[in-house]
Amino acid sequence: MASAQVEAVPIVARDAARTPAGLVVMKFGGTSVGDVEKLRAVARRLVAARAAGHRVVGVLSAMGGATDELLELAHAVSPSPQARELDMLISVGERVSSALCAMAIIELGYPAVSLTGSQAGIVTDTVHGKAKIVDVRARRINAALDDGAIVLVAGFQGVSTEHEVTTLGRGGSDTTAVALAAALGADTCEIYTDVDGVFSADPRLVRRARLLPSLAYDEMLELAASGAAVLQLRSVEFARNHGVLLHVRSTFTGEDGTWVGREDETVLEKAIISGVAHTLEETLYRVEGVRPAQLFAALADAQVNVDTIVRTGTEIVFSAPEQDTAAARRVLDELGARWSSSAELGKVSVVGAGMKSHPGVAATAFAALEAAGVEPEIVTTSPIKIACHVDRADVERAVQALHDAFELAAAGAERAGG
Ligand code: ASP
Ligand code: MG
């Protein structure tokens, strides 16, 4: 039986830009600052919030594609660039967009100042390329806000406890924004992007994917971990741990998007299933003749990002992203394990907080996959997720079948694509 959807109604509509005299943190992604015209539009948006009486902090990504270009340059010079130098290089993109935006704001007649992550007081651990924020010393931001300035903070970067420039991992500007919102006591962190919010499935795959008005942190965490790329996973963890309400919305429409918050804060009545997420590049390994402790220690040492783990009898099954294939094979051979692997897999995950209290979700999911002729290689679950590894060629069909089975589609007209 398909479980009917209960419309999730946001009961909290604390739109920071509409609340009187609040502090707003507004983050803009790479496509939102993709060219000079777009940067000017972002400047106008920040100025409008300032003119409405708010203290305004803007967090900017690098202009679209800039980080990839810097990475390409690095790899053109060195096959394995030194981590410290790589961070020196790729932190630059966010500095460019922030400084340009500050200039555009000043041009509009408002005071503005751009700050690097370091100047903004974002202190991290020492792990280059995926540093964790350990402290936010917001004195300088607060002083600039007290002076009436709009403050632009370069996203994605900080300064380590050893005074080195660090970056926070791909998509890390989201985490910069959430960390600042928490440290500065903002009510809401607004994440402006090139889509309308978080959808019930990737709208490029499922034309009738529905915009989700609200999600609980745990659902957003599972979706982000299962392939929904709209928010960096770590930013959602940070938001949950610090109780920062997130609003993911379009830069271009000004419409409400998706609110992400505590379960009781975001939804009146829970939808049973919120969405179907997918990834396309998974490899599954079946291993015998080695102890789990030894295996996973060696994989961790080799920086293999293990996702799913299942143990049945003497066999250990685990999945890892395709980019880690060479490292995983090396580890398995060095350990003398008997192993085989299936490459060319994807993973399709059904996520919903309502699963906890509604039986029959697995039954519906498996019936839908069977009817679509999709045979999962392996199935794993969490309290609010069912994840199936399937042939990559079947991913799209599986996503569509599950989306239909749980009646997640938008009512009325088909959306005009992503
Ligand atoms: N510019 C960085 C990236 O492309 C960080 C971000 O945009 O959040 O990953
Ligand atoms: Mg992003």
Short mmCIF file of N, CA and C in Angstrom, two decimals, residues 2 65 129 154 184 193 206 218-219 225-226 229 234 275 306 363 370 389 416:
data_model
loop_
_atom_site.label_atom_id
_atom_site.label_comp_id
_atom_site.label_asym_id
_atom_site.label_seq_id
_atom_site.Cartn_x
_atom_site.Cartn_y
_atom_site.Cartn_z
N ALA A 2 0.54 2.17 -0.80
CA ALA A 2 1.28 3.43 -0.80
C ALA A 2 0.84 4.27 0.39
N GLY A 65 32.28 27.86 -10.78
CA GLY A 65 33.36 27.23 -11.53
C GLY A 65 34.76 27.65 -11.09
N GLY A 129 42.02 20.98 3.65
CA GLY A 129 41.09 20.41 2.68
C GLY A 129 39.77 19.95 3.25
N ALA A 154 34.18 35.69 3.35
CA ALA A 154 34.55 34.69 2.35
C ALA A 154 34.25 33.30 2.92
N LEU A 184 26.75 34.30 15.97
CA LEU A 184 26.24 35.67 16.07
C LEU A 184 24.82 35.71 16.64
N THR A 193 20.27 29.84 -3.32
CA THR A 193 20.87 28.94 -4.29
C THR A 193 20.15 29.05 -5.63
N VAL A 206 13.27 13.48 -11.96
CA VAL A 206 11.84 13.30 -11.74
C VAL A 206 11.15 14.63 -12.01
N ASP A 218 17.17 15.71 10.94
CA ASP A 218 17.60 14.32 10.68
C ASP A 218 17.27 13.90 9.26
N GLU A 219 16.13 14.34 8.76
CA GLU A 219 15.78 14.01 7.37
C GLU A 219 16.76 14.68 6.41
N ALA A 225 23.41 13.11 3.10
CA ALA A 225 24.37 12.00 3.11
C ALA A 225 24.08 11.01 1.99
N SER A 226 22.87 11.04 1.46
CA SER A 226 22.47 10.07 0.43
C SER A 226 22.55 10.64 -0.98
N ALA A 229 22.63 17.22 -3.05
CA ALA A 229 23.83 18.06 -2.95
C ALA A 229 23.52 19.50 -2.57
N ARG A 234 27.98 18.64 6.47
CA ARG A 234 28.47 19.16 7.75
C ARG A 234 27.70 20.40 8.22
N GLY A 275 11.43 12.21 0.84
CA GLY A 275 12.06 12.27 -0.47
C GLY A 275 12.87 11.03 -0.80
N VAL A 306 34.43 4.75 3.62
CA VAL A 306 33.49 3.63 3.66
C VAL A 306 32.11 4.13 4.04
N ALA A 363 7.69 -2.64 2.71
CA ALA A 363 6.84 -3.43 1.81
C ALA A 363 6.54 -2.62 0.55
N GLU A 370 10.32 -4.11 -7.36
CA GLU A 370 10.08 -5.35 -8.09
C GLU A 370 9.26 -5.07 -9.34
N HIS A 389 21.45 -0.37 -2.96
CA HIS A 389 22.45 -0.30 -4.02
C HIS A 389 21.89 -1.04 -5.23
N ALA A 416 8.61 22.68 -14.83
CA ALA A 416 9.36 22.87 -16.06
C ALA A 416 10.83 22.57 -15.85
#
